[in-house]
C-alpha positions as CSV (number, residue, x, y, z in Angstrom):
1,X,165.7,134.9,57.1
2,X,166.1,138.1,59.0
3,X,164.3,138.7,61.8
4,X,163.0,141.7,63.8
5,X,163.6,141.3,67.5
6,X,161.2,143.7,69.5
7,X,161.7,144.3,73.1
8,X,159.0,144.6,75.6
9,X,158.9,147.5,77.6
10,X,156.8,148.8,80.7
11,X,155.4,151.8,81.5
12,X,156.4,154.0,84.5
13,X,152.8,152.8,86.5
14,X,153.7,149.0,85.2
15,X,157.2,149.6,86.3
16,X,155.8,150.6,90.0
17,X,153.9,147.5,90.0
18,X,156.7,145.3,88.9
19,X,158.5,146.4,91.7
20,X,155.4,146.5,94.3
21,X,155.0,142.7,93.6
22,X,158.4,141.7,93.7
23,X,158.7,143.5,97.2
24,X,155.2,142.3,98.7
25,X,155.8,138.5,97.5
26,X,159.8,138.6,97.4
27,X,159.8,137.3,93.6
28,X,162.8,137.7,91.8
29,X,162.4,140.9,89.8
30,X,162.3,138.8,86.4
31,X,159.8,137.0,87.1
32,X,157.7,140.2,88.5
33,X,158.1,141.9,85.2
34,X,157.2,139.0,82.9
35,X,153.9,138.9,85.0
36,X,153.3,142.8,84.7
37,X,153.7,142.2,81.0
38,X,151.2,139.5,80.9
39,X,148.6,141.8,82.1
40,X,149.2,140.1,86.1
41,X,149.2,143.3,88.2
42,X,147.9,142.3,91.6
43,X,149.2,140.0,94.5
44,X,145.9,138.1,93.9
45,X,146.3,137.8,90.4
46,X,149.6,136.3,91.3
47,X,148.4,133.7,93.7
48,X,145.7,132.8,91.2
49,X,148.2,132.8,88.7
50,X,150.7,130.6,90.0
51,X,147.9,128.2,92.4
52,X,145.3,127.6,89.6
53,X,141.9,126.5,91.1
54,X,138.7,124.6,90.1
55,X,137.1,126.7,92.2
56,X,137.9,129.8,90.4
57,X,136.0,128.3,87.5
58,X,133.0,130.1,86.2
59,X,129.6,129.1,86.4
60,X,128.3,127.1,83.2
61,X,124.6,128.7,83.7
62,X,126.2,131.8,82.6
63,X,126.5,131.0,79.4
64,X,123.3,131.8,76.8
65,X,121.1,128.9,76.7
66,X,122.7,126.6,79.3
67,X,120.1,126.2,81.1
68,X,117.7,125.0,77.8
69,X,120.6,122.6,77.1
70,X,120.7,120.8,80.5
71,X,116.7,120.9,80.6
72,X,116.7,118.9,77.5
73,X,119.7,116.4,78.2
74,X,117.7,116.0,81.5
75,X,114.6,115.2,79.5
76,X,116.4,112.5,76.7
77,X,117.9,111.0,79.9
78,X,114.8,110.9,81.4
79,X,112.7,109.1,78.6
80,X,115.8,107.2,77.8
81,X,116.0,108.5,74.2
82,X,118.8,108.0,71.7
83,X,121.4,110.4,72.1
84,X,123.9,111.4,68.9
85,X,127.4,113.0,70.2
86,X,128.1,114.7,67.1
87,X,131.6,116.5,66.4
88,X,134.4,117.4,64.0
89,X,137.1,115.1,62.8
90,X,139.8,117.1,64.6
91,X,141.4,117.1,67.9
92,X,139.2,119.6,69.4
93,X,136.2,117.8,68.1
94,X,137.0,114.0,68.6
95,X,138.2,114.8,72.2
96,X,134.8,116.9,72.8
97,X,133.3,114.0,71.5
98,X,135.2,111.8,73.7
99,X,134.5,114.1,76.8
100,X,130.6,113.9,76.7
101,X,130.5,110.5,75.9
102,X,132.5,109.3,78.6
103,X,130.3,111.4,80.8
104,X,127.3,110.5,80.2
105,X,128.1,106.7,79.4
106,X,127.0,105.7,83.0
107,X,123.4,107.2,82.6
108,X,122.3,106.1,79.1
109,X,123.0,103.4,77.2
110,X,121.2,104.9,73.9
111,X,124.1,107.2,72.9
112,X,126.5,106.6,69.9
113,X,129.0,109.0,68.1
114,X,129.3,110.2,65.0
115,X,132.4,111.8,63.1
116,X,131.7,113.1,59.8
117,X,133.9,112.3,56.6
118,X,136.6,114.7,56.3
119,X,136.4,113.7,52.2
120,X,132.8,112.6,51.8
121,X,131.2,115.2,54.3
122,X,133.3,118.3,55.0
123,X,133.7,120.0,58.2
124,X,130.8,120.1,60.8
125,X,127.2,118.9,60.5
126,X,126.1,117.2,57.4
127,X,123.2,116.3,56.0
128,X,124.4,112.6,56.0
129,X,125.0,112.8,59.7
130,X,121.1,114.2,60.5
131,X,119.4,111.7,57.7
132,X,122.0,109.1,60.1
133,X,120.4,110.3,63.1
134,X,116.7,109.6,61.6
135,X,117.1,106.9,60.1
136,X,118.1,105.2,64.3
137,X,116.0,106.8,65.8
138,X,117.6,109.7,67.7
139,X,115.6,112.4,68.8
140,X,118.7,114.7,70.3
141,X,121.8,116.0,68.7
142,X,124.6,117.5,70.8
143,X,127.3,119.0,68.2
144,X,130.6,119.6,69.5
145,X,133.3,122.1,67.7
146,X,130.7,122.5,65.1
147,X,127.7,123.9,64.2
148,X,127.4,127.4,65.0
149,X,126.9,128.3,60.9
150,X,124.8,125.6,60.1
151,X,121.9,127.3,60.0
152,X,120.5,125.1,57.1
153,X,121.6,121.8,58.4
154,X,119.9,123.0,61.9
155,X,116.6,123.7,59.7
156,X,116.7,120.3,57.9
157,X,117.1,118.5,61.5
158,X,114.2,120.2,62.7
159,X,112.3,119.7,59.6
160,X,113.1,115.8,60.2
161,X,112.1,116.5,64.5
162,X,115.3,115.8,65.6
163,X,117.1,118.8,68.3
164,X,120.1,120.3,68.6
165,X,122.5,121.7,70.6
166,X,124.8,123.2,69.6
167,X,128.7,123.3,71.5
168,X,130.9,125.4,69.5
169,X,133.6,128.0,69.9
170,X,134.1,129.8,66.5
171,X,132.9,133.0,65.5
172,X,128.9,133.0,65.1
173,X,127.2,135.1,62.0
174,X,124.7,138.1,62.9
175,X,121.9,134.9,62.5
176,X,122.4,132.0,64.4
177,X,120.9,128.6,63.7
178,X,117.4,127.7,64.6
179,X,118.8,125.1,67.5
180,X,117.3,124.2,70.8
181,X,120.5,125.8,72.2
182,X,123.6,127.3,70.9
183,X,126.7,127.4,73.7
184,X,128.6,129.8,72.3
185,X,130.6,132.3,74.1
186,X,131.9,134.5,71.5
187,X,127.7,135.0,71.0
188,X,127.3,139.0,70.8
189,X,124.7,138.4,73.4
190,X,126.8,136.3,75.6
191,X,127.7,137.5,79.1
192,X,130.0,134.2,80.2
193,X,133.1,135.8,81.7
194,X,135.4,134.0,79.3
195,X,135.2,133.5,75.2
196,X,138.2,131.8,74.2
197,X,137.2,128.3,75.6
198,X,138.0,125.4,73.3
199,X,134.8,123.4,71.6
200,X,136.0,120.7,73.6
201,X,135.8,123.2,76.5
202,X,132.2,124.0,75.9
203,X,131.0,120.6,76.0
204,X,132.9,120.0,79.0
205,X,130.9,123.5,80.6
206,X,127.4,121.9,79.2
207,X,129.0,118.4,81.1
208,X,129.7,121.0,84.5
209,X,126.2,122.5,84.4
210,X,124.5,118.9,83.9
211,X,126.0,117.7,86.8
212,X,125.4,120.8,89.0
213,X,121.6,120.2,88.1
214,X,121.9,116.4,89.1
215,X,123.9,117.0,92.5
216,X,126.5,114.5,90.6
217,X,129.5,115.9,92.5
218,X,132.7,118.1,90.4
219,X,135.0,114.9,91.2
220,X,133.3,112.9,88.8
221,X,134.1,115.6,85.9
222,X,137.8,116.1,87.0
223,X,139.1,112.9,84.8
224,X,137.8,114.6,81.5
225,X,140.0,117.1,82.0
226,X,142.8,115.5,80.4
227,X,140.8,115.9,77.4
228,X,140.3,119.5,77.4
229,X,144.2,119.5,78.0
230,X,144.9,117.9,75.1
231,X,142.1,120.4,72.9
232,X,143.9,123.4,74.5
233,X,147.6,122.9,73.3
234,X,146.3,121.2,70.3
235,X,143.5,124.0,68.6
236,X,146.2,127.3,70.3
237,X,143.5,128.7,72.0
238,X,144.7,131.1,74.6
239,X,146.1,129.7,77.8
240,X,144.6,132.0,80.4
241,X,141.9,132.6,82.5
242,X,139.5,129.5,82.4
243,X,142.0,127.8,80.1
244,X,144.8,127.8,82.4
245,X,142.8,126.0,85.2
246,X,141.5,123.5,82.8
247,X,144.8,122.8,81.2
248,X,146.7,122.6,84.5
249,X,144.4,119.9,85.8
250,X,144.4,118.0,82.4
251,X,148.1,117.8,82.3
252,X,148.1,117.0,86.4
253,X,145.7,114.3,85.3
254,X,147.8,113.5,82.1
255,X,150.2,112.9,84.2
256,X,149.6,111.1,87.0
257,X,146.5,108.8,86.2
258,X,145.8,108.8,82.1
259,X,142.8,106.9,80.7
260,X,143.9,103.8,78.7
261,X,143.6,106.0,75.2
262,X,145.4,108.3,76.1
263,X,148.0,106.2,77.8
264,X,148.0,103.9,74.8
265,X,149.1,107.1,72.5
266,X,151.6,108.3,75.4
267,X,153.5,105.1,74.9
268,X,153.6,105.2,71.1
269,X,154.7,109.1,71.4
270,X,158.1,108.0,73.3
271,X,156.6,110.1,76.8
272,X,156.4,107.0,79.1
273,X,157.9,107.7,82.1
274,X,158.3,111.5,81.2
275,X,156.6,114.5,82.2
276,X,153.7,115.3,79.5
277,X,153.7,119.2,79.0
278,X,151.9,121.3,76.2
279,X,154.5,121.3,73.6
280,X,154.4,117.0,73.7
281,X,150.6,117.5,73.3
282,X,150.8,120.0,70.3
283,X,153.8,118.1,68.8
284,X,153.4,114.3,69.5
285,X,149.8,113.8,71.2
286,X,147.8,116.1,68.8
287,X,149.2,115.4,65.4
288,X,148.5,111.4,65.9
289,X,145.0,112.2,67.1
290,X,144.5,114.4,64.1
291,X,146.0,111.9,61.2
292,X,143.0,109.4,61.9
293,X,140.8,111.7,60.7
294,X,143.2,113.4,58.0
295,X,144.1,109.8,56.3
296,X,140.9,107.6,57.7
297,X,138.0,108.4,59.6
298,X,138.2,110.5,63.1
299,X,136.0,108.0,64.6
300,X,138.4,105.8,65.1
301,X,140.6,108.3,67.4
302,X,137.4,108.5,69.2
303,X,137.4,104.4,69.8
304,X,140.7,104.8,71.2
305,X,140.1,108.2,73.8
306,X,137.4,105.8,75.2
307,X,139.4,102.3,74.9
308,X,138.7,100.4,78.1
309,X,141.4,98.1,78.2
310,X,144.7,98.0,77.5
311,X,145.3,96.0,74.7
312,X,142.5,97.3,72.4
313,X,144.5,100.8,73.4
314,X,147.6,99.5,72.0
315,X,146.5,98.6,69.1
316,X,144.4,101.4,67.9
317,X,147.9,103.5,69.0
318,X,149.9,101.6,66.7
319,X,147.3,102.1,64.0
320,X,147.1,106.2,64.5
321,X,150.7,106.1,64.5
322,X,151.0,104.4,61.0
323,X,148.4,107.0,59.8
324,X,151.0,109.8,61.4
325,X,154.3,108.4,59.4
326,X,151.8,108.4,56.1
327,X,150.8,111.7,56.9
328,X,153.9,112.8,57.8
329,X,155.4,111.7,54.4
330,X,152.1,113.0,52.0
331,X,153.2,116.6,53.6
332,X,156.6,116.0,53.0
333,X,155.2,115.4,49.3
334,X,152.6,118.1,49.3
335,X,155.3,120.7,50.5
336,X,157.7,120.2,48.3
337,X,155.1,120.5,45.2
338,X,154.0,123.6,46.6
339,X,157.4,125.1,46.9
340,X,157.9,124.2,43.2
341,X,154.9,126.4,42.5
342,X,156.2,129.0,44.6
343,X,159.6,128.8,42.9
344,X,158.0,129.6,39.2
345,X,156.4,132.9,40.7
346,X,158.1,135.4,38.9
347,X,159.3,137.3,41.9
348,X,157.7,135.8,45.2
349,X,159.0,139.7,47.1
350,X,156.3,140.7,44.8
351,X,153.7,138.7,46.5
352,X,152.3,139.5,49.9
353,X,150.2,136.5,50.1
354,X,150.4,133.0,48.4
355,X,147.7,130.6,46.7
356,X,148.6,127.5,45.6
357,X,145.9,125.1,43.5
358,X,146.5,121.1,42.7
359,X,143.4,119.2,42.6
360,X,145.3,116.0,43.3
361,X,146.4,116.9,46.7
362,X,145.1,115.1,49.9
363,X,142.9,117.3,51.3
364,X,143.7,115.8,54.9
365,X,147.5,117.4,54.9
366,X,146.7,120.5,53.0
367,X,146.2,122.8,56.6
368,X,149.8,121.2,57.4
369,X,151.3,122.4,54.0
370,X,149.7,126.0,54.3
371,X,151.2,126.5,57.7
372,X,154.7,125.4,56.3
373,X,154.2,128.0,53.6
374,X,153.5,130.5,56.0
375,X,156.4,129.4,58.3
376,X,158.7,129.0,55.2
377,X,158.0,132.8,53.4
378,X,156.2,134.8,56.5
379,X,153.4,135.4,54.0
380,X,149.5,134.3,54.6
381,X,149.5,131.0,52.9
382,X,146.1,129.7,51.1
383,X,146.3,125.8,49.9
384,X,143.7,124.7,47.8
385,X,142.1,121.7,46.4
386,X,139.7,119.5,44.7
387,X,137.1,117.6,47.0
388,X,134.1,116.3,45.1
389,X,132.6,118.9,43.0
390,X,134.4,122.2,45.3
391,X,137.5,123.3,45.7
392,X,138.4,122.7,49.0
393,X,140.9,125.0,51.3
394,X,143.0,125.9,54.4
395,X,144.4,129.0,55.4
396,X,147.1,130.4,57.5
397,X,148.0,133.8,58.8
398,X,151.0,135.9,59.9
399,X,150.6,138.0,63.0
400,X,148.6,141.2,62.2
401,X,147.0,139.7,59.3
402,X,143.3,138.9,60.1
403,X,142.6,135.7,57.7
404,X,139.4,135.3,58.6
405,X,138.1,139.0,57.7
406,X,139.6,138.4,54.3
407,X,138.3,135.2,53.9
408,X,134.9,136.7,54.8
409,X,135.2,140.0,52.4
410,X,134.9,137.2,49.8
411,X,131.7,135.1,51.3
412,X,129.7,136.1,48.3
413,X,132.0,134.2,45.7
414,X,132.2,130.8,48.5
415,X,130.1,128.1,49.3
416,X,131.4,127.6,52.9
417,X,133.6,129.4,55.4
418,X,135.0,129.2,58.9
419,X,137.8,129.4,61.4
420,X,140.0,131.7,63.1
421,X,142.1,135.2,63.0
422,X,145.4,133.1,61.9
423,X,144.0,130.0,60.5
424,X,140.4,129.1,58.3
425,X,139.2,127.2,55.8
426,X,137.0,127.5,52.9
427,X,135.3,126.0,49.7
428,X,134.5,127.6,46.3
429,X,133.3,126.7,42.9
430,X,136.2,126.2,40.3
431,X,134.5,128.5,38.1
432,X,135.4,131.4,41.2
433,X,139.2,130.1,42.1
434,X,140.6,132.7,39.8
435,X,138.2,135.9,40.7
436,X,139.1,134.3,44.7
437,X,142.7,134.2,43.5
438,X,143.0,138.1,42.8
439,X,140.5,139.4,45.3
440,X,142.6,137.5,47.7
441,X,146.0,138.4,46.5
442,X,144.2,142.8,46.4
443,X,143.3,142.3,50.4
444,X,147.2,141.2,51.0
445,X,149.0,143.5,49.3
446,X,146.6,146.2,50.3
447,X,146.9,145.3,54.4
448,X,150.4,143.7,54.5
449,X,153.2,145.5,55.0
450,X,156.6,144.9,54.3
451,X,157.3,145.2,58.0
452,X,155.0,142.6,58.6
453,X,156.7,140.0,56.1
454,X,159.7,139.8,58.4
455,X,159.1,137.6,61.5
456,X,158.8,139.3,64.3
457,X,160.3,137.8,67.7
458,X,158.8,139.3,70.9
459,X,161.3,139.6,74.1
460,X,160.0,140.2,77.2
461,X,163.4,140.9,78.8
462,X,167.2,141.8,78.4
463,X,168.9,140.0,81.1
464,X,172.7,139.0,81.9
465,X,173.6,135.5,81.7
466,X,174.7,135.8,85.5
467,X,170.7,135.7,85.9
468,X,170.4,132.2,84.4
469,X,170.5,130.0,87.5
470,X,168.2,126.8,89.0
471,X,166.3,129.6,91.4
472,X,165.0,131.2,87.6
473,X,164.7,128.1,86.4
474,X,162.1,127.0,89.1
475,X,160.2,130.1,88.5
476,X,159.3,129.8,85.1
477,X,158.6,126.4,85.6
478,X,155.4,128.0,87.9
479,X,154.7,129.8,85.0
480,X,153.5,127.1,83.0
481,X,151.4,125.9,81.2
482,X,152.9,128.2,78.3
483,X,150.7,128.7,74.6
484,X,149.2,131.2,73.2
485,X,149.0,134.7,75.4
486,X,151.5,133.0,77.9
487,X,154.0,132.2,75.8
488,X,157.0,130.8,76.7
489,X,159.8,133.7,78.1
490,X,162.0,135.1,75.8
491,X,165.1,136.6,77.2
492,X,168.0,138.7,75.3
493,X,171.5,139.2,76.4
494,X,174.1,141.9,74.7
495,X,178.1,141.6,73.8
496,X,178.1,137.8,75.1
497,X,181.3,135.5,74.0
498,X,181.9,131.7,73.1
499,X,184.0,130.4,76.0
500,X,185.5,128.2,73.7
501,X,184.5,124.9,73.1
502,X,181.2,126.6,70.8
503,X,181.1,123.9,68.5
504,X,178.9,122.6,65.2
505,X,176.9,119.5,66.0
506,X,173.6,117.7,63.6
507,X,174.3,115.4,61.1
508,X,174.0,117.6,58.6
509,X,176.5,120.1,60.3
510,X,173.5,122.8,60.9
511,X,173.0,123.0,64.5
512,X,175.3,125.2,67.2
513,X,176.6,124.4,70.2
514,X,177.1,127.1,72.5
515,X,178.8,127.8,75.7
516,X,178.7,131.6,76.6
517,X,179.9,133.9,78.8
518,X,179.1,137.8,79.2
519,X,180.5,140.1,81.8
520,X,179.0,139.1,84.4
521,X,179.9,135.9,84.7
522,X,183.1,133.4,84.3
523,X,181.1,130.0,83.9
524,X,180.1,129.5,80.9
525,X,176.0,128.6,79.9
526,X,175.1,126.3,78.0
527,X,172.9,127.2,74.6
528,X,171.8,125.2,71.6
529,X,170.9,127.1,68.6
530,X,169.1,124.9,65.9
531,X,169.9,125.6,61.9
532,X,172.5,128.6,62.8
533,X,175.8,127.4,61.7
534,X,176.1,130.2,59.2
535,X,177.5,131.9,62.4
536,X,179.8,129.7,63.1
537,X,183.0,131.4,62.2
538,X,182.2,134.8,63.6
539,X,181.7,133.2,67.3
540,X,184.5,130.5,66.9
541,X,187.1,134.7,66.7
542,X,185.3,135.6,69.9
543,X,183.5,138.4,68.8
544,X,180.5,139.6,70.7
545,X,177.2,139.0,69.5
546,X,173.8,139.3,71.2
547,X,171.1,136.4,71.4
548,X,167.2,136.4,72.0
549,X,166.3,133.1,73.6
550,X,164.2,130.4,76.3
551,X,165.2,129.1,78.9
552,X,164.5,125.6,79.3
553,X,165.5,122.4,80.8
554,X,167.5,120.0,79.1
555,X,167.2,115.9,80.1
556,X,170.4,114.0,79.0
557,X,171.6,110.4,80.2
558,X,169.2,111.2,83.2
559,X,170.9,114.1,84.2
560,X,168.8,117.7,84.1
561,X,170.7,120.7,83.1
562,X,169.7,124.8,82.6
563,X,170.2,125.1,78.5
564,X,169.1,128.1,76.5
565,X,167.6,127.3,73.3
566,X,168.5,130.3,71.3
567,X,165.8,132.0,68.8
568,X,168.3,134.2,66.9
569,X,171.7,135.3,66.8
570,X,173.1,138.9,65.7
571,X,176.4,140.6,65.9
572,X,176.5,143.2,68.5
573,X,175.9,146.9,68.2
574,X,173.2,146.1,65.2
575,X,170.2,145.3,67.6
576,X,166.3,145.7,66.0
C-alpha cells in the first residue's frame, strides 16, 4: 500500500527555541527539535519532561465532585457498609477495579467486585449488577470506566437506595446521571488541569484524594501505579502531562517490584528478566488481560491483579493465556470471514467506510477484527453482530475521521453508544442495521477524502545516518514512555545505499535486512524492514532510495545493538 510520508517542520520562532534549548541545556540538536515539536518549549518543560515527578501531580479535589466522593467513602467506611467496586470487562476497567480494591482492602472487609457479562450484560452498569448490589446488601457503588451515560441505570439504583459514584473517562452527554458523584474530567464544567486520564486513572485520583483526607501518606498509593501503567498503554490515552508521571512510575514499579498478578502474567508473556516498556504492555500484558473478559468473564483477570501468592498467580496466568491463543485464533477466523465480505464488494475504492454483519460472530473479538479492517484498507471499519435481541458493534477510525460524531449523528436509530474519536461501540435493532448501514456509509463518503485513505506516516526529522550513534540512542531512551501524542521518533534519510550484504530473511522470504550507508558515513547501520521484500532487487543494484524509520534497540544473544526499524522504503528523488 502506498503511503504518504509528511515531514514535520518548525516555524522560524519554534526554530529559535530549538536552538535556545539545545544551547542553554547542551542537547544534541535532534533531540531539541523533536521536543519543540511536541509542544516542549521551555528549559522547565524540559526538566519536567525528562525528570517526571509525583509531585507535579495535580490535586484530586480539583476535580467536580471529589470532594462528595471522598465524604461518602469516608462515611461507608465509617459505618462499615458493603462496598460494590463496579467496572468494565476491559483492561482499563478490571485494572480500575483492581486499583481501588487493593486500596481500600485494609480498611473494610465489606467490599466485593463486580464485572459485568460482556455477552449477558453489555458494557458498563447493568441492571443485573444494581438488582446484585440489593439483593447483598450494598449501600455504595463506585463505577470505574463506566457509567457516565447511565443515566437510567443511575435512576433505578437510587430508586432501589443504593449511591453511586461514578469514575469514568469518556465523553459525558449535555445530562449527566443522577449520581452522588460523577469524576469526570472531560465534564464541560470541569476545571481539573488534565482530561485525558484513563478510567483507571480516575479511580486512582478518587484513591489520592481519599488518602489526602485520611493523612494515609502518598507512599502507600505508589504500588497501584503499575496498574494505571498497564491502563495507559493498553486504552492509548495520551501519554503526557499527568499520564506521563503515572506511566513512568507504573513501569518503574513494573519493573522493579510487580505484584504477584502481574508478575504471574509477566512470566507467561516471555518478559522475565527483561525490561517491561509500553509496547510489551499494549502487545503482550494487555491483550491477555482483555481475553478473560472477551472469551470468559473479566472477573477472573481481576482475581489474578489481586492474587496474593504465587501459585494461585500462576495458575490464573496459564488460564488467561489459553483464553489469548483461543482468542487469538477466533480473530484469525473472524478476519478472514470479514475479508471474504469485503472481497464480494463490487469495487471496495468505491467505499470510504466498511460494515460488515454476521450474527454468528463472537462478539468478544469483533473490536479486534474492526481494527484489522481498518489497518488492512485505511478505511473506518464497523463490525457488527448479534448479541441477544441487538445487534451488537465496534468501531474503528482512521486519523481525521471523528467515529464517534458519526456514530452519534445516528443516536436516534441506536439503543446504546459510547467511546472515542478513533474507536466506539454501539447497539441497534436489526430492523435499523440497513437505514444505519447507509446513513453510515453517506457520513464517510461525505467527510473522507481520498487523501485521507492513504496512510499517512508522520516524520519528525530528516537526519543523516552519521547521526545514528549510542549518544542518540540514550536520548530517546529519556524520551520515553512513548504512545499516543509522544510517539515514538520517526526519522528519514535521503539517497542512502545497501553496503552489501542487504539481504531477505522470514520464513516466508518477506522480511529485509538492511545494512546502509549514506554519504556521511562508511560503516554501515543496521535496519530491518518487516514485509518489504518487494524491494529487494532495486537495493541488491545499489541504487539510492530514501527511508522513514525508529530507532530502536535491538537485544540478540545478550548482546544490545543500535537497529533501525524501517517504516517505508521509496526510491529517491520521488519523496511525499
Amino acid at each position: 500500500m502506498t503511503k504518504r510520508w509528511f515531514l514535520k517542520t518548525l516555524t522560524e520562532q519554534e526554530t529559535r527555541m530549538q536552538e535556545l534549548l539545545a544551547e542553554e541545556l547542551k542537547l544534541n540538536p535532534v533531540i531539541a527539535t523533536l521536543l519543540v515539536l511536541r509542544g516542549i518549549t521551555t528549559s522547565e518543560g524540559v526538566k519536567k519532561f525528562f525528570r517526571p515527578s509525583l509531585n507535579d501531580l495535580h490535586d484530586p479535589f480539583l476535580m467536580p465532585d471529589m470532594s462528595k466522593a471522598v465524604k461518602r467513602l469516608n462515611k461507608a467506611l465509617g459505618n462499615n457498609e458493603k462496598i460494590l467496586i463496579y467496572g468494565d470487562y476491559d483492561v482499563d476497567g478490571t485494572t480500575a477495579v483492581s486499583l481501588v480494591y487493593r486500596f481500600l482492602r485494609p480498611y473494610s472487609t465489606m467490599l466485593d467486585y463486580y464485572i459485568p457479562d460482556r455477552y449477558d450484560e453489555g458494557y458498563g452498569i447493568s441492571y443485573r449488577g444494581i438488582d446484585f448490589a440489593v439483593e447483598n446488601g450494598f449501600k455504595l457503588i463506585i463505577a470505574l470506566d463506566c457509567g457516565i451515560k447511565a443515566i437510567e441505570k443511575v435512576d433505578y439504583a437510587n430508586e432501589k437506595g443504593v449511591d453511586v459514584i461514578i469514575c469514568d473517562h469518556h465523553m459525558p452527554d449535555e445530562t449527566l446521571p443522577d449520581a452522588l458523584a460523577v469524576l469526570d474530567a472531560k465534564r464541560k464544567d470541569s476545571e481539573y488541569p488534565y482530561e485525558h486520564l484513563s478510567g483507571c486513572g480516575v479511580g486512582f485520583k478518587f484513591m489520592q484524594a481519599f488518602a489526602k483526607s485520611n493523612d494515609i501518606p502518598f507512599s502507600k498509593l505508589e504500588g497501584l501505579l503499575e496498574l494505571t501503567a498497564v491502563s495507559i498503554a493498553s486504552d492509548i490515552v495520551p501519554i503526557t502531562g499527568e499520564n506521563r508521571i503515572l506511566a513512568c512510575y507504573g513501569l518503574r514499579h513494573l519493573n522493579n517490584n510487580p505484584s504477584i498478578g502481574l508478575n504471574g502474567i509477566i512470566k507467561t508473556s516471555g518478559l522475565a528478566g527483561k525490561e517491561v516498556t509500553i509496547s510489551d504492555i499494549v502487545f503482550k500484558i494487555g491483550p491477555r488481560i482483555n481475553a478473560s473478559g472477551r472469551m470468559m468473564n473479566g472477573r477472573e483477570a481481576v482475581d489474578l491483579l489481586l492474587a496474593r501468592d504465587e501459585r494461585s498467580a500462576d495458575e490464573k496466568s496459564a488460564n488467561i493465556d489459553q483464553y489469548n491463543e483461543e482468542r487469538k485464533e477466533m480473530d484469525r477466523k473472524i478476519t478472514d470471514e470479514a475479508n471474504a465480505i469485503i472481497d464480494d464488494f463490487r469495487d471496495i475504492d468505491d467505499h470510504k467506510g466498511i460494515v460488515v454483519y454476521n450474527p454468528d460472530w463472537h462478539k468478544g473479538v469483533i473490536g479486534i477484527v474492526a481494527s484489522r479492517l481498518t489497518e488492512k484498507y485505511y478505511r473506518p471499519a464497523v463490525v457488527l453482530t448479534k448479541s441477544s435481541e441487538l445487534i451488537t458493534g465496534s468501531a474503528r477510525s482512521i486519523f481525521g475521521f471523528d467515529m464517534y460524531k458519526a456514530i452519534e449523528s445516528c443516536k436516534d436509530i441506536l439503543e446504546n453508544f459510547g467511546g472515542h474519536t478513533y474507536a466506539a461501540g454501539l447497539s441497534l435493532k436489526e430492523e435499523n442495521l440497513e437505514t444505519f448501514k447507509e446513513r453510515f456509509m453517506k457520513i464517510a463518503s461525505e467527510e473522507i477524502t481520498l487523501e485521507q485513505m492513504t496512510p499517512l506516516i508522520d516524520v519528525d526529522e530528516v537526519i543523516k545516518l552519521s547521526a545514528v550513534n549510542a549518544s542518540l540512542m540514550n536520548e530517546l531512551k529519556r524520551m520515553s514512555p512513548f504512545g499516543p501524542e509522544n510517539e515514538r521518533p520517526v526519522f528519514c534519510s535521503y539517497n542512502v545505499y545497501d553496503f552489501g550484504t542487504s539481504r531477505i530473511v522470514g520464513k516466508d522470504g518477506t522480511h529485509l535486512k538492511l545494512d546502509l550507508i549514506d554519504d556521511s558515513t562508511k560503516s554501515p547501520v543496521s535496519a530491518i524492514a518487516f514485509s518489504m521484500s518487494e524491494h529487494a532487487q532495486y537495493i541488491k543494484e545499489r541504487k539510492p532510495f530514501d527511508v522513514c524509520y525508529s530507532i530502536e534497540e535491538n537485544i540478540y544473544n545478550g548482546i544490545t545493538s543500535i537497529q533501525l526499524v524501517i517504516k517505508d522504503i521509496k526510491l529517491s528523488n520521488t519523496q511525499s
